[in-house]
XYZ file of C-alpha atoms in Angstrom:
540
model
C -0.573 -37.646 -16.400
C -0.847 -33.871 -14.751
C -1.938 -33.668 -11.733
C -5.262 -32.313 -10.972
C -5.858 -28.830 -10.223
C -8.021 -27.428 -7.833
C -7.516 -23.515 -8.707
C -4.988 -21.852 -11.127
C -4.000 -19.812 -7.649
C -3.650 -20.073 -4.314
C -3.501 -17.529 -2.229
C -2.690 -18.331 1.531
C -3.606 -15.273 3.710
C -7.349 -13.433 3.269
C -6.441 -10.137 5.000
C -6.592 -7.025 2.994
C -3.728 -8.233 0.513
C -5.007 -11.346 -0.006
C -8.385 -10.599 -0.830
C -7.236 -7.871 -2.810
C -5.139 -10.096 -4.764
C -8.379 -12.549 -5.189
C -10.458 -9.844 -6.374
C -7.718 -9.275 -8.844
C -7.729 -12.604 -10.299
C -11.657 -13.152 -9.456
C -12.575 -10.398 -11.470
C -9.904 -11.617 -14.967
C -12.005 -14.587 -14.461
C -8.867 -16.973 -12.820
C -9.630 -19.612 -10.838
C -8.436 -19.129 -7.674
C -8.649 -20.442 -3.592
C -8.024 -18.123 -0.282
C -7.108 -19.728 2.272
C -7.528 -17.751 5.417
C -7.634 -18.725 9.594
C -9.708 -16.827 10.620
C -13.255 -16.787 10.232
C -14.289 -13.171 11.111
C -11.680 -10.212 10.611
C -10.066 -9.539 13.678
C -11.143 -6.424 15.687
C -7.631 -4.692 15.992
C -7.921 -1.090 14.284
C -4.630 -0.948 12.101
C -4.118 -0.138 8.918
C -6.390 2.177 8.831
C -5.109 5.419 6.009
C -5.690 4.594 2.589
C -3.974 6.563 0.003
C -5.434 8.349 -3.148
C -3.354 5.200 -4.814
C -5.352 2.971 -2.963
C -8.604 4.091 -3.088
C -8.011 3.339 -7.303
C -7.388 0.036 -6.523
C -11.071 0.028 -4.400
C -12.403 1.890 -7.767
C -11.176 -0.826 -10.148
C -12.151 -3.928 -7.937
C -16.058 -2.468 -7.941
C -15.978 -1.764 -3.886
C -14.868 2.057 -3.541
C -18.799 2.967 -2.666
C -19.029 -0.002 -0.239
C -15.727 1.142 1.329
C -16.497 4.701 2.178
C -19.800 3.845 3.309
C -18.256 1.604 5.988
C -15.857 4.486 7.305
C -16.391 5.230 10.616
C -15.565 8.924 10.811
C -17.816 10.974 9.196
C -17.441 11.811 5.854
C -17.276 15.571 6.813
C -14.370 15.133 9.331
C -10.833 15.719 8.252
C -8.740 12.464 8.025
C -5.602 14.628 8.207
C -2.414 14.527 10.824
C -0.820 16.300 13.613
C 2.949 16.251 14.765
C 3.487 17.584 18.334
C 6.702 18.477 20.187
C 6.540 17.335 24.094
C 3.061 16.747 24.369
C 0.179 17.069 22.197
C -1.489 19.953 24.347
C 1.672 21.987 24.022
C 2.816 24.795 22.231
C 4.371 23.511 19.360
C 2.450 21.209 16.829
C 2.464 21.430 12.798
C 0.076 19.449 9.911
C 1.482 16.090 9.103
C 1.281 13.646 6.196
C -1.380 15.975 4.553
C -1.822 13.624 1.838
C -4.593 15.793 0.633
C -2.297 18.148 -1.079
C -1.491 15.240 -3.470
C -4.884 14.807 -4.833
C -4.942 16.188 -8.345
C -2.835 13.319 -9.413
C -5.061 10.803 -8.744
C -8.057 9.705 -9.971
C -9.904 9.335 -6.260
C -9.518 10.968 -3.081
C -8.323 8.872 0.601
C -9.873 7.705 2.824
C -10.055 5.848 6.280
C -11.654 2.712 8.390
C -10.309 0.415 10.755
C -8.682 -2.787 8.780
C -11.772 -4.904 10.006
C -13.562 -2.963 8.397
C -11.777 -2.966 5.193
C -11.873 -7.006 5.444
C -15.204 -6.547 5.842
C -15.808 -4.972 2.513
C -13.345 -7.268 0.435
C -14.798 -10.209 1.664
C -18.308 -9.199 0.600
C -16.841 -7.986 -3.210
C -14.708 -11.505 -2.849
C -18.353 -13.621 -2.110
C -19.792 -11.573 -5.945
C -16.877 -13.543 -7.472
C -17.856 -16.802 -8.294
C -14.240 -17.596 -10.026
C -13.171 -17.227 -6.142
C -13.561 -19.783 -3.083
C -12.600 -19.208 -0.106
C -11.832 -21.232 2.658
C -12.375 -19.361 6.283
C -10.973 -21.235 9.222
C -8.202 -23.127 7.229
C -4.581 -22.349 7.426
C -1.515 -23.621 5.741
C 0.838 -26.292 6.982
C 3.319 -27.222 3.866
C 4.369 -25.707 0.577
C 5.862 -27.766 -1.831
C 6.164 -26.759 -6.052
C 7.576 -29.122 -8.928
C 7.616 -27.970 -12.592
C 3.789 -28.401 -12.985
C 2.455 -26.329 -9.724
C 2.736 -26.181 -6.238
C 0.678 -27.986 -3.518
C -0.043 -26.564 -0.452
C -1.073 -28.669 2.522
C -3.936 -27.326 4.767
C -5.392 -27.836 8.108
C -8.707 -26.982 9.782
C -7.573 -24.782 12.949
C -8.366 -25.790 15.612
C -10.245 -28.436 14.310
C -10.208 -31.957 14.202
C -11.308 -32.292 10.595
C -7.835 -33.521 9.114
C -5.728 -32.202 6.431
C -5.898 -31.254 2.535
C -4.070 -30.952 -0.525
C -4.579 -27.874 -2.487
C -2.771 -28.164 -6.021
C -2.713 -25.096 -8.367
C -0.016 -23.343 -10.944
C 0.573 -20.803 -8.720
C 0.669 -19.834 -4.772
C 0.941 -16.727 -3.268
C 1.544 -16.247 0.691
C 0.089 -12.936 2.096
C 0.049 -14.640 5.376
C 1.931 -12.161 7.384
C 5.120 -11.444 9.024
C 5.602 -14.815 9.872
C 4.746 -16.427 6.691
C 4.864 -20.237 6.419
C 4.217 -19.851 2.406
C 7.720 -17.854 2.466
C 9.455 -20.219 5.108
C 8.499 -23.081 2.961
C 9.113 -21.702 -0.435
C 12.377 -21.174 0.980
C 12.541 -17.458 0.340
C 15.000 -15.975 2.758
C 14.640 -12.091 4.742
C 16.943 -9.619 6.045
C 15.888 -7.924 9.287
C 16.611 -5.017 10.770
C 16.214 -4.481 14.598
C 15.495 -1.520 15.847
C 15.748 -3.489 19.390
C 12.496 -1.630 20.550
C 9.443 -3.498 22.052
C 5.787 -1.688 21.548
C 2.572 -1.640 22.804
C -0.817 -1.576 21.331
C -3.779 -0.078 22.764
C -7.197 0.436 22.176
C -8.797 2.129 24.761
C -12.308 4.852 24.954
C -12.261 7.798 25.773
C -14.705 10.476 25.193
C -12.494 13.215 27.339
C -9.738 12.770 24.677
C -12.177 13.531 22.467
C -13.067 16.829 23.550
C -9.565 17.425 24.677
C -8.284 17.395 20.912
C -11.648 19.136 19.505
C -9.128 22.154 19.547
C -7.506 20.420 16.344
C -10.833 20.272 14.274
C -10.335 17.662 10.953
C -7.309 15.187 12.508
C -7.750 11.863 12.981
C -4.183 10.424 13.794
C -1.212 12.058 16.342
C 1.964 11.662 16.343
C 4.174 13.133 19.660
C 7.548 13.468 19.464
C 9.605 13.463 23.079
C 13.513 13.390 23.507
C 13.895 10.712 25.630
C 12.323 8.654 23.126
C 14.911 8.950 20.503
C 13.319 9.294 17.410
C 10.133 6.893 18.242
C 6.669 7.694 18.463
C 3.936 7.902 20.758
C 0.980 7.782 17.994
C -2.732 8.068 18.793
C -5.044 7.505 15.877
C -8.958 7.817 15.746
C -11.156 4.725 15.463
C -14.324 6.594 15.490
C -15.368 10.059 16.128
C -15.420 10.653 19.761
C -15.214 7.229 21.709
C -12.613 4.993 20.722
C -8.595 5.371 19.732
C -5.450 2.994 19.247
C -1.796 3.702 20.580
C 1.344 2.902 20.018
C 4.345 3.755 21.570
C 7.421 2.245 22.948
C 8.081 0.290 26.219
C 10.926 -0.896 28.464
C 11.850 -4.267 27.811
C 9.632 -6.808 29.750
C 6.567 -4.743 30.046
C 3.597 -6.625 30.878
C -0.196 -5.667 30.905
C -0.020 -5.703 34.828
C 3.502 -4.198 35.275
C 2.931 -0.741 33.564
C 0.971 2.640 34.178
C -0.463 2.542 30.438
C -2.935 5.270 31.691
C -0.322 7.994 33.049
C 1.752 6.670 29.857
C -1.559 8.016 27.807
C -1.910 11.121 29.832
C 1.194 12.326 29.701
C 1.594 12.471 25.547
C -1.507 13.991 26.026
C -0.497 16.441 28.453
C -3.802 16.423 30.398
C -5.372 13.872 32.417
C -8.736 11.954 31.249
C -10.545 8.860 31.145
C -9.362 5.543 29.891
C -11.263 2.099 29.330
C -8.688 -0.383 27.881
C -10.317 -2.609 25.054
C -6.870 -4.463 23.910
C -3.227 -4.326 24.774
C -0.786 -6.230 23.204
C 3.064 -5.929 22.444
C 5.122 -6.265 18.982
C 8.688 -5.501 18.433
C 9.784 -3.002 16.178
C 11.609 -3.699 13.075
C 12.066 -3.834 9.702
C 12.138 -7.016 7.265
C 12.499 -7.123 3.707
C 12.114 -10.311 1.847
C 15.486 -11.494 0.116
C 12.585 -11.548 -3.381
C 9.610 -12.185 -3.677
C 9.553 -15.107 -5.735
C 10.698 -18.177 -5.431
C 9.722 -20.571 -8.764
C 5.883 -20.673 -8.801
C 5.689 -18.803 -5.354
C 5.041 -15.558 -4.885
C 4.915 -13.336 -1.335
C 2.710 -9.757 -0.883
C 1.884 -8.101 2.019
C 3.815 -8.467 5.364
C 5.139 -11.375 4.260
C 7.622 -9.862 1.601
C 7.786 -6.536 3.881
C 6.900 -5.723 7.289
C 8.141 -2.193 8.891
C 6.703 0.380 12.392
C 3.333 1.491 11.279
C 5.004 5.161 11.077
C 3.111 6.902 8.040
C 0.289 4.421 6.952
C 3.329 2.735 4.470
C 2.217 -0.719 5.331
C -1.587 -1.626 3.850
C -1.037 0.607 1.256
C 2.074 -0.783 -0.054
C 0.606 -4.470 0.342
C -2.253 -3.791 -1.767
C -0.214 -2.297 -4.267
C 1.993 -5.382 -4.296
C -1.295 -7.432 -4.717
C -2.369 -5.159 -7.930
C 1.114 -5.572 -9.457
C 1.236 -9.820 -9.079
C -2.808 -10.046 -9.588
C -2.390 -8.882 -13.778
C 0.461 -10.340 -14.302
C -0.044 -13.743 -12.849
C -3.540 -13.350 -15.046
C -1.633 -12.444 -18.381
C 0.734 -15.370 -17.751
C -2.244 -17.698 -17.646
C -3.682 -16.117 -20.154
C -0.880 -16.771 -22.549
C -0.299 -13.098 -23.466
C 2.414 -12.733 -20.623
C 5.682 -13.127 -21.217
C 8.621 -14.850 -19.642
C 9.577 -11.530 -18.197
C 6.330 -10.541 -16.944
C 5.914 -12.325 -13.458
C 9.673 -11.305 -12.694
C 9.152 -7.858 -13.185
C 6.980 -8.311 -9.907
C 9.973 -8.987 -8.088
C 12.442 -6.338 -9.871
C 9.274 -3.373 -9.224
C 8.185 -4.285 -5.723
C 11.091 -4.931 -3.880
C 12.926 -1.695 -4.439
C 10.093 0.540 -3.827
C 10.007 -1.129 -0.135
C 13.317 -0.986 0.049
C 13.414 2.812 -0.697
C 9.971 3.181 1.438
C 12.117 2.141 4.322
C 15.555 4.045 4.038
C 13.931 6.986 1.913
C 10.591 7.633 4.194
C 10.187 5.200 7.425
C 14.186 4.740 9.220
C 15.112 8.065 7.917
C 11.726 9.890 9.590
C 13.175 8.146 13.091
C 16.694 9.363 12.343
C 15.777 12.662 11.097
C 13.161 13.005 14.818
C 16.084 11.885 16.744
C 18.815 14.577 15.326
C 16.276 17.302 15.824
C 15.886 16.212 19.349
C 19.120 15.646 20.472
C 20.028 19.649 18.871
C 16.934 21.392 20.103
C 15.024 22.425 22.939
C 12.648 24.609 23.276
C 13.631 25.224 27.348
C 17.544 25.921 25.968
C 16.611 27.874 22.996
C 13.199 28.391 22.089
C 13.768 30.958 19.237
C 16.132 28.469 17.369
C 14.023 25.602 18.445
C 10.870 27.547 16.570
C 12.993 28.382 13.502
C 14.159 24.513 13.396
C 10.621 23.496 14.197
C 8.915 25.256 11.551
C 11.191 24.192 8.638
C 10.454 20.996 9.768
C 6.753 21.591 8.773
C 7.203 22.339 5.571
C 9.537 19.194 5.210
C 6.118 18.031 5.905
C 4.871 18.979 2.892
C 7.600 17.770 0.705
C 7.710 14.271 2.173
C 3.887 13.872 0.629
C 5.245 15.281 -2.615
C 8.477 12.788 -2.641
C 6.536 9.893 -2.446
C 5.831 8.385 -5.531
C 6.593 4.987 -6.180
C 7.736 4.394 -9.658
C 9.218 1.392 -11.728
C 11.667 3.402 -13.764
C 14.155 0.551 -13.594
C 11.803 -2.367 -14.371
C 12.847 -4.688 -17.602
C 8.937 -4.332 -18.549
C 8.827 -0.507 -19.028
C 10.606 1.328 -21.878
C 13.676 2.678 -21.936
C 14.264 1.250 -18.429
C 18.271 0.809 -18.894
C 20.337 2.548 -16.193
C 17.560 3.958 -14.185
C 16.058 2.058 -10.930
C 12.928 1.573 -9.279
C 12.387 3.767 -6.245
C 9.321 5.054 -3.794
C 10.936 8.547 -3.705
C 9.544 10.093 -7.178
C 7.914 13.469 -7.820
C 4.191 14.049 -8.882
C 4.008 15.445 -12.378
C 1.447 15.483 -14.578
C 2.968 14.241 -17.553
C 3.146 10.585 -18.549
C 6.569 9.045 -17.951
C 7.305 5.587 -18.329
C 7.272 3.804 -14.805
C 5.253 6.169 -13.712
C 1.232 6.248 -11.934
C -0.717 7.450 -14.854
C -2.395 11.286 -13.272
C -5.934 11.561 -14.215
C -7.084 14.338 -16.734
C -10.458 14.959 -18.734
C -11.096 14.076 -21.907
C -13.248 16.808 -24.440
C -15.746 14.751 -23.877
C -16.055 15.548 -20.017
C -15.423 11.941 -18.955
C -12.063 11.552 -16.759
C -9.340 9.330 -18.309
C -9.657 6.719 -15.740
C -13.290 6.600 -16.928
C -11.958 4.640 -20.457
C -8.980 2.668 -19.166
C -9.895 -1.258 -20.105
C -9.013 -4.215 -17.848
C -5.831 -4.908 -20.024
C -3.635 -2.075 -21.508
C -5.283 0.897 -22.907
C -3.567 2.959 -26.075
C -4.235 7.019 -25.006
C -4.189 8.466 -28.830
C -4.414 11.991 -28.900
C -3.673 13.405 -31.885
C -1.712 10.373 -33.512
C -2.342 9.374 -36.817
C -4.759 6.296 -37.873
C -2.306 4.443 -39.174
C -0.289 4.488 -35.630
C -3.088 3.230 -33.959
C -3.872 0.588 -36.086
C -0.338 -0.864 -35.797
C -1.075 -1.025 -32.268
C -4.262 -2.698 -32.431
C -2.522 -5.424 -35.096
C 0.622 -5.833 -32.726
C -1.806 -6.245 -29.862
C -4.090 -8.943 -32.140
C -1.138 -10.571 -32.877
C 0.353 -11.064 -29.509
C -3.252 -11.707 -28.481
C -2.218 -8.903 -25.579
C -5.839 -7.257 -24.925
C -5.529 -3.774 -25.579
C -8.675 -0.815 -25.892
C -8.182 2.184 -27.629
C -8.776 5.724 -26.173
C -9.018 8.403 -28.560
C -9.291 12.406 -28.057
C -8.612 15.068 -30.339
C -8.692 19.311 -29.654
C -7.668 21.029 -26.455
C -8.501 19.488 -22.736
C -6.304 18.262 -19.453
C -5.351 15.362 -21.745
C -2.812 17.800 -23.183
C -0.759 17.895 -20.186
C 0.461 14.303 -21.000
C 2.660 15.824 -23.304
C 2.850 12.737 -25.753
C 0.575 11.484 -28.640
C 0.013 8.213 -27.832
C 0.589 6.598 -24.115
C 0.523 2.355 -23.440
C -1.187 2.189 -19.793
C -0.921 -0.799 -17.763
C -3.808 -2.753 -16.394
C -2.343 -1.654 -13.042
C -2.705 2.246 -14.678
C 1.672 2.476 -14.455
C 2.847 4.003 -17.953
C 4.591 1.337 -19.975
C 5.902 3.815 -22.902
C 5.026 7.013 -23.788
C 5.464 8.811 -27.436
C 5.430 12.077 -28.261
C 8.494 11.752 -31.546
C 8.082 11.204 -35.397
C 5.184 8.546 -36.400
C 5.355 5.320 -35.185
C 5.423 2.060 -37.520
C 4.108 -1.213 -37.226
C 7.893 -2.623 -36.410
C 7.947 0.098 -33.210
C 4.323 -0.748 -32.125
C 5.110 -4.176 -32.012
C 8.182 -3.441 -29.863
C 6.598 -1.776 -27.340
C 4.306 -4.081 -26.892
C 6.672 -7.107 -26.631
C 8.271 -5.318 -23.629
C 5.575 -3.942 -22.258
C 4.132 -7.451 -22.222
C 7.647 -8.922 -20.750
C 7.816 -11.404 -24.104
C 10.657 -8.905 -24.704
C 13.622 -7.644 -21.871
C 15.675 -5.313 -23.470
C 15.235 -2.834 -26.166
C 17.174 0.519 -27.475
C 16.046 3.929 -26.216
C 13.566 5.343 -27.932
């Protein structure tokens, strides 16, 4: 006989990515269980910039209103960056990681809040979910999976209330950098040690405050200083005017009662003022990337497939994404529309684009800071070190531009075949397989993302009825849910440049035409792969 299930998923982990990842599955109506040890969020203010990208994700999981209304920076104050040379009261200083100038492409703007905060809000959309229990206080202790499922042992913490069995089709650990899901599952990581320890702190400071009103709109610093070798000191705002976290890097063996952390403040500053210390801790730096990200019915998101510095607000953002990507497809396999291909192409999409976040955007920004340092100074030769230091600001601006994660290589998008999944991309307003789907209004006046259904959507402007009727018999005959979007005259829908476009649930092209008319043999095609009940087709 099969085993009894308790939940179709488990996911191990209720921070951000997990709960994201429940929400997912809560909202496709799939049973599912977090398991998560702590009962509150924890107060530590990381992962605090959410991209355009993200804030979609908020959109589609029915909390984007909650989550801006738990910000705590006002919603009139910039949420922008600063890059400083020396100290941040000095001379030289440029706009960083203006992610603003991105915008059009997506569908809302950034925004951001502490983590706990963000918890905050996810756990409240999570409780709406009634597909979706979760277990506070309860953390994992063994993975095991057969052919049926996987069960996953759990234990009160710090309790005395004895141990569980959790049985479901699925897991997925989003239980951090030191994963037990991805220890047990057997899933193995290559590291990369950047052999630097750093230090965490929150402190207050309301002189800070009025020391930086001189850079009106920022809300995160980032201080570049030779002797540091590429590394950061990196203040960010908590709230608007009292509080702030810092890291930086420390000698080896640094303690909380061995080290100045106030002159170590004051002098990226370049000024003195007050501090009152509310946390410091330590972490080392480096950078792990999970060997894949599934291993037989176990999956890994988060920090515990990928785990780098927190240079750039990569991390959160890129765990959430990974949660979007698994959530449909794990759905659509349970479903029975999603094919054998389907929960690989998690795997074969995810895992590059961290892998390119990190050589492409994260270790190259530290090797790039530490060349400039090491070949100018400003006390040498400041007119060189100006010319040097301004180009660098408008590789500023292109860095925000380059990133764009895209699945050009994945088996599930069409006419994948010799191209590769990558974060470094470039916006574009056209729809190109593998690509984030840009927003655009319809003649109607509503926006694109305003139509898009929970499972693929068809975008048919000006095709033909019968083209759009082979897609809607493919997709009954697949059983693949599939909603049709329809527009016909001039509007922003043009700039697609193609007649009909298959969107993802996760709002990723799948196949875009803009050739002769399509036939039912094609439509099913497209479909198949999109779908992953089909790897490899011709190019269209």
């Amino acid at each position: 006989m099969a085993q009894h299930q308790d939940a179709e998923v488990v996911i191990v982990g209720g921070g951000p990515v997990g709960m994201g990842l429940a929400i997912e599955l809560g909202q496709r109506g799939v049973p599912t269980i977090v398991v998560e040890r702590y009962v509150q969020p924890q107060p530590i203010p990381k992962g605090q910039n959410l991209t355009q990208r993200t804030m979609e994700h908020f959109h589609f999981w029915g909390a984007e209103a909650q989550l801006r209304a738990a910000r705590t920076i006002p919603k009139e104050y910039g949420i922008g960056g600063l890059t400083a040379h020396g100290t941040l009261l000095g001379p030289h200083s440029y706009d960083w990681l203006q992610r603003d100038l991105v915008k059009p492409y997506y569908f809302t703007g950034n925004e951001r809040l502490p983590q706990y905060a963000t918890e905050a809000v996810l756990r409240e959309r999570v409780a709406q979910l009634p597909s979706v229990q979760t277990l506070y206080g309860w953390e994992a202790k063994g993975v095991a999976q057969d052919a049926d499922g996987v069960s996953i042992t759990i234990a009160e913490r710090g309790g005395s209330g004895g141990e569980r069995v959790l049985r479901s089709a699925y897991a997925v650990g989003s239980d951090g950098a030191r994963s037990v899901v991805r220890e047990q599952a057997g899933i193995t990581q290559t590291r990369t040690d950047h052999d630097r320890m750093m230090v965490l702190l929150v402190f207050r400071s309301r002189g800070l405050h009025q020391l930086l009103e001189r850079y009106p709109g920022k809300s995160y610093y980032n201080v570049l200083q030779p002797e540091l070798k590429g590394y950061w000191k990196f203040f960010g705002r908590v709230d608007l005017g009292s509080t702030w976290f810092f890291h930086a890097p420390v000698p080896p063996g640094t303690t909380k009662d061995n080290f100045d952390f106030t002159a170590y403040l004051q002098d990226a500053v370049g000024a003195p003022f007050d501090v009152e210390f509310e946390h410091i801790g330590f972490w080392d730096l480096r950078f792990m990337l999970a060997d894949r990200y599934r291993q037989g019915r176990v999956f890994v998101a988060g920090d515990a497939a990928h785990s780098h510095p927190p240079y750039g607000g990569y991390g959160v953002n890129s765990g959430l994404e990974d949660a979007r990507n698994l959530g449909w497809k794990l759905a659509a396999t349970l479903q029975g529309w999603g094919g054998e291909h389907l929960l690989d192409s998690y795997d074969a999409e995810r895992r590059p684009v961290f892998a390119s976040t990190i050589s492409d955007f994260i270790a190259k920004s530290i090797d790039t800071d530490r060349e400039f340092l090491d070949a100018h100074d400003p006390a040498r030769d400041l007119p060189a070190f100006e010319a040097a230091w301004n180009a660098r600001a408008q590789g500023a601006v292109g860095e925000v531009h380059a990133f764009e994660p895209n699945y050009e290589g994945s088996a599930v998008v069409w006419d994948s075949q010799g191209r590769a999944s990558s974060a470094k991309g470039s916006h574009r307003f056209d729809a190109r397989p593998g690509h984030h789907l840009a927003p655009a209004l319809l003649p109607s006046g509503r926006n694109v993302y305003e139509e898009l259904g929970t499972g693929y959507t068809l975008l048919a402007f000006g095709a033909s009825a019968p083209e759009v009727q082979a897609f809607r018999d493919a997709a009954a005959a697949q059983s693949i849910p599939l909603a049709v979007v329809q527009a016909q005259g001039a509007g922003e829908h043009e700039r697609y440049n193609a007649r009909l476009v298959l969107v993802r649930p996760d709002q990723f092209v799948a196949w875009a035409g803009s050739g002769a008319e399509l036939g039912a043999g094609q439509a099913r095609e497209v479909l198949a792969v999109a779908a992953g009940v089909q790897a490899e087709v011709a190019t269209a």
